[in-house]
């Protein structure tokens, strides 16, 4: 199973790198799709004004990436904790 | 798939909240019942929610030259059912709306509908259907996670088309534009999510037999 999982993981990494190879000439900006959708909205309805704005915005790109990293870290930590629990060998020591 | 704060007309924002709310409430009650009846699955439920946290934080480049992120909801939906996943997905969307200015409170209903309702229902249906038809657990979870992910982005595109029909080409024209941004970009990412979820499912089949049995997930031998 380990071997098969490693191959699958390899495929996932390849899928993430492939776009960078295809567009290596700098012909793509790799901006977020959410932002592109915003641009299309403005194109379809140029007079649309967003009627609400976020209560709080990360003051800089660094802080935004900090919070994204935090989100991933919380998730990965918990997933790791779960599998750590499940794969731990039976307790060899007595509790007392 | 996040519709930005303020980017849905008020009527749509309210409408999607009204549509999504019952799923969140029902899901929350399902979680309470499930935890009471099968306390041994609590940790796995937390881990499945954590999986949504990880995957939806990763913005990955796509062949279209833009970036997007997977949703991670297929795993929880296949294991615990769609409405439990609605609650888990809503927590993630709230985190991102409040701390990351990603998505928003006015668009929360619409985003919950695409990421935490449509995606999980598609994933759950496919997982049950394919494993019922005799496919292995790995095959079933791959298609569930991949197509659930894609369904979320198709839904976002349609929601935006509904709110912003093109003045010339109408609803279908706008839908084509938004699908062009979201759906094509998402195809390789959806496949990645499917593959990653197969890895997790393989591990679960190996190490979490007890919980899978408690959840009535009878999987073919890995």
XYZ file of C-alpha atoms in Angstrom:
318
model
C 0.000 0.000 0.000
C 2.843 2.372 0.862
C 4.274 2.035 -2.603
C 0.944 2.700 -4.277
C 0.321 5.738 -2.068
C 3.751 7.123 -2.906
C 3.004 6.813 -6.630
C -0.305 8.619 -6.163
C 1.454 11.370 -4.198
C 3.993 11.659 -6.993
C 1.149 12.138 -9.496
C -0.362 14.921 -7.353
C 2.970 16.746 -7.177
C 3.431 16.340 -10.939
C -0.053 17.810 -11.539
C 0.893 20.873 -9.463
C 4.246 21.398 -11.209
C 3.000 20.783 -14.762
C 1.285 24.202 -15.115
C 4.500 25.950 -14.060
C 6.382 24.055 -16.766
C 3.773 24.751 -19.458
C 3.714 28.485 -18.678
C 7.402 28.851 -17.821
C 7.862 31.692 -20.324
C 6.014 34.050 -18.004
C 2.869 34.078 -20.125
C 0.657 33.401 -17.103
C 0.273 35.326 -13.889
C -1.254 32.539 -11.809
C -3.671 34.905 -10.144
C -6.574 33.551 -8.147
C -9.672 32.422 -10.037
C -11.822 34.309 -7.501
C -10.216 37.569 -8.562
C -10.690 36.768 -12.258
C -14.392 36.213 -11.619
C -14.539 39.638 -9.997
C -13.096 41.125 -13.202
C -15.759 39.398 -15.328
C -18.488 40.778 -13.056
C -17.136 44.278 -13.614
C -17.036 43.590 -17.349
C -20.637 42.359 -17.491
C -22.006 45.031 -15.169
C -19.540 47.946 -15.073
C -21.727 49.939 -12.681
C -21.979 47.180 -10.061
C -20.739 48.358 -6.694
C -20.068 45.760 -4.010
C -22.420 46.754 -1.213
C -20.443 45.212 1.622
C -16.779 44.964 2.430
C -14.944 42.516 4.690
C -15.087 43.371 8.397
C -11.341 42.899 8.609
C -8.712 42.394 5.976
C -5.190 41.074 6.489
C -3.106 44.263 6.334
C -0.489 42.735 4.011
C 0.214 39.775 1.775
C 2.569 38.413 4.421
C -0.120 38.380 7.080
C -2.552 36.818 4.641
C -0.093 34.021 3.893
C 0.519 33.656 7.635
C -3.176 32.995 8.166
C -3.396 30.621 5.207
C -0.383 28.739 6.551
C -2.034 28.675 9.962
C -5.202 27.232 8.458
C -3.237 24.487 6.701
C -1.128 23.839 9.801
C -4.146 23.405 12.066
C -5.644 20.972 9.578
C -2.461 19.024 8.921
C -1.692 18.868 12.644
C -5.059 17.321 13.409
C -4.877 14.840 10.523
C -1.371 13.853 11.673
C -2.551 13.500 15.264
C -5.385 11.239 14.116
C -3.164 8.870 12.134
C -0.548 8.977 14.884
C -3.161 7.724 17.307
C -4.379 5.010 14.975
C -0.966 3.720 14.002
C 0.603 3.748 17.451
C 1.618 0.286 18.646
C -0.296 -1.219 21.540
C 0.801 0.217 24.872
C 3.643 -1.824 26.268
C 3.892 -0.057 29.593
C 1.434 -0.340 32.420
C -0.360 2.904 33.179
C 0.946 2.851 36.749
C -15.062 29.349 -5.587
C -15.348 32.090 -3.007
C -17.763 34.753 -4.083
C -16.258 37.900 -2.608
C -17.941 39.985 0.077
C -20.617 42.237 -1.394
C -20.397 40.665 -4.846
C -23.898 39.213 -4.856
C -26.980 41.450 -5.094
C -28.758 41.594 -1.736
C -31.732 39.514 -2.910
C -29.416 36.712 -4.042
C -27.364 36.898 -0.840
C -30.471 36.514 1.294
C -31.928 33.840 -0.996
C -28.870 31.581 -0.762
C -28.764 32.012 3.022
C -32.384 30.904 3.267
C -31.665 27.884 1.046
C -28.508 26.878 2.929
C -29.617 27.429 6.524
C -31.794 24.289 6.862
C -28.886 22.104 5.711
C -26.589 23.625 8.341
C -29.173 23.162 11.098
C -30.006 19.603 10.057
C -26.287 18.791 9.773
C -25.564 20.152 13.248
C -28.297 17.904 14.668
C -26.893 14.937 12.736
C -23.489 15.576 14.319
C -24.995 15.658 17.819
C -26.841 12.373 17.223
C -23.851 10.709 15.580
C -21.475 11.659 18.386
C -23.947 10.399 20.983
C -24.615 7.082 19.223
C -21.107 6.412 17.962
C -18.633 8.317 20.144
C -15.765 6.289 18.643
C -16.043 8.209 15.347
C -15.565 11.629 16.951
C -11.847 11.842 16.270
C -12.260 10.729 12.662
C -14.902 13.414 12.197
C -12.506 16.045 13.511
C -9.791 14.723 11.212
C -12.144 14.887 8.194
C -12.956 18.497 9.071
C -9.230 19.157 9.391
C -8.760 17.691 5.917
C -11.154 20.354 4.576
C -9.040 22.962 6.414
C -5.828 21.786 4.767
C -7.097 21.356 1.227
C -9.060 24.588 1.046
C -5.984 26.521 2.223
C -3.838 25.290 -0.653
C -3.957 27.466 -3.728
C -2.497 25.380 -6.491
C -1.496 26.490 -10.003
C -3.541 25.086 -12.860
C -2.893 24.571 -16.564
C -5.062 27.591 -17.379
C -2.412 29.847 -15.834
C -4.439 30.816 -12.802
C -4.671 29.435 -9.274
C -7.470 27.853 -7.347
C -7.899 25.547 -4.404
C -9.487 22.141 -3.807
C -12.379 21.855 -1.368
C -11.550 18.700 0.591
C -15.210 17.969 1.286
C -15.433 14.650 -0.582
C -13.788 12.651 2.213
C -16.083 13.834 5.002
C -19.151 13.521 2.758
C -18.339 9.909 1.854
C -17.654 8.956 5.465
C -20.258 10.934 7.390
C -22.849 11.985 4.832
C -23.448 15.319 3.145
C -25.105 17.390 5.864
C -22.419 16.678 8.473
C -19.990 17.982 5.865
C -22.148 21.078 5.413
C -21.346 22.032 9.008
C -17.620 21.300 8.646
C -17.455 23.300 5.399
C -19.358 26.207 6.956
C -16.766 26.429 9.747
C -13.971 26.670 7.179
C -15.850 29.282 5.129
C -16.456 31.354 8.281
C -12.766 31.177 9.197
C -11.820 32.395 5.727
C -14.495 35.102 5.605
C -13.551 36.564 8.997
C -9.769 36.182 9.051
C -8.703 36.090 5.402
C -11.207 38.420 3.721
C -11.811 35.428 1.469
C -15.459 35.054 0.625
C -17.661 37.019 2.980
C -20.565 37.120 5.377
C -23.072 38.425 2.817
C -21.991 35.707 0.365
C -21.663 32.997 3.024
C -25.014 31.420 2.132
C -24.059 31.104 -1.536
C -20.577 29.793 -0.750
C -21.960 27.291 1.749
C -24.403 26.135 -0.912
C -21.669 25.426 -3.478
C -18.847 24.129 -1.282
C -20.668 22.598 1.661
C -23.957 21.406 0.134
C -23.768 20.664 -3.615
C -20.195 19.300 -3.537
C -20.805 16.986 -0.560
C -24.140 15.731 -1.952
C -22.552 14.897 -5.306
C -19.625 13.201 -3.543
C -21.870 11.231 -1.195
C -24.148 10.093 -4.017
C -21.220 8.952 -6.140
C -19.481 7.189 -3.256
C -22.607 5.263 -2.277
C -23.601 4.583 -5.883
C -20.198 3.368 -7.043
C -19.425 1.272 -3.980
C -22.939 -0.175 -4.189
C -22.300 -1.061 -7.834
C -19.311 -3.118 -6.774
C -16.419 -0.729 -7.413
C -13.580 -0.731 -4.888
C -13.541 1.861 -2.123
C -10.560 3.591 -3.713
C -12.287 3.986 -7.089
C -15.516 5.174 -5.454
C -13.766 7.766 -3.272
C -11.685 9.020 -6.219
C -14.729 9.858 -8.330
C -16.631 11.139 -5.297
C -13.894 13.590 -4.284
C -12.989 14.642 -7.838
C -16.499 15.258 -9.131
C -17.706 16.707 -5.812
C -14.897 19.266 -6.055
C -15.784 20.064 -9.670
C -19.496 20.315 -8.854
C -18.720 23.030 -6.301
C -17.000 25.179 -8.926
C -19.724 24.591 -11.510
C -22.249 25.714 -8.893
C -20.297 28.901 -8.128
C -20.213 29.686 -11.860
C -23.966 29.217 -12.195
C -24.646 31.293 -9.067
C -22.624 34.168 -10.527
C -24.302 33.801 -13.941
C -27.689 33.967 -12.239
C -26.685 37.172 -10.465
C -24.883 38.746 -13.430
C -26.471 37.633 -16.710
C -24.590 38.976 -19.713
C -26.380 41.953 -21.361
C -25.801 40.444 -24.823
C -25.596 36.681 -24.459
C -27.788 36.417 -21.352
C -27.617 33.747 -18.698
C -25.914 31.111 -20.835
C -23.302 33.578 -22.056
C -22.452 34.624 -18.509
C -22.426 30.997 -17.380
C -19.936 30.182 -20.140
C -17.679 33.021 -18.998
C -17.699 32.008 -15.326
C -17.361 28.307 -16.137
C -14.367 29.243 -18.275
C -12.706 30.762 -15.234
C -13.689 28.275 -12.572
C -14.479 24.905 -14.113
C -11.549 24.489 -16.529
C -9.048 25.714 -13.969
C -10.478 23.277 -11.492
C -10.189 20.066 -13.542
C -6.555 19.209 -12.663
C -7.069 20.380 -9.069
C -10.156 18.200 -8.736
C -8.131 15.225 -9.952
C -5.439 16.080 -7.388
C -8.041 16.183 -4.658
C -9.395 12.825 -5.824
C -5.927 11.272 -5.715
C -5.065 12.712 -2.290
C -8.360 11.480 -0.909
C -7.569 7.983 -2.230
C -4.331 8.085 -0.200
C -6.214 9.020 2.960
C -8.855 6.394 2.267
C -6.172 3.710 1.766
C -4.718 4.656 5.152
C -8.149 4.535 6.755
C -8.809 1.087 5.325
C -5.561 -0.059 6.865
C -5.683 1.633 10.259
C -9.290 2.575 10.958
C -11.294 -0.565 10.235
C -13.289 -0.150 13.436
C -14.500 3.324 12.576
C -15.277 2.446 8.965
C -17.374 -0.465 10.202
C -19.142 1.755 12.723
C -20.013 4.089 9.840
C -21.214 1.141 7.728
C -18.584 1.683 5.085
C -18.050 -1.779 3.755
C -15.103 -1.528 1.552
C -13.682 -4.115 -0.759
C -10.324 -5.440 0.319
C -7.592 -2.938 -0.403
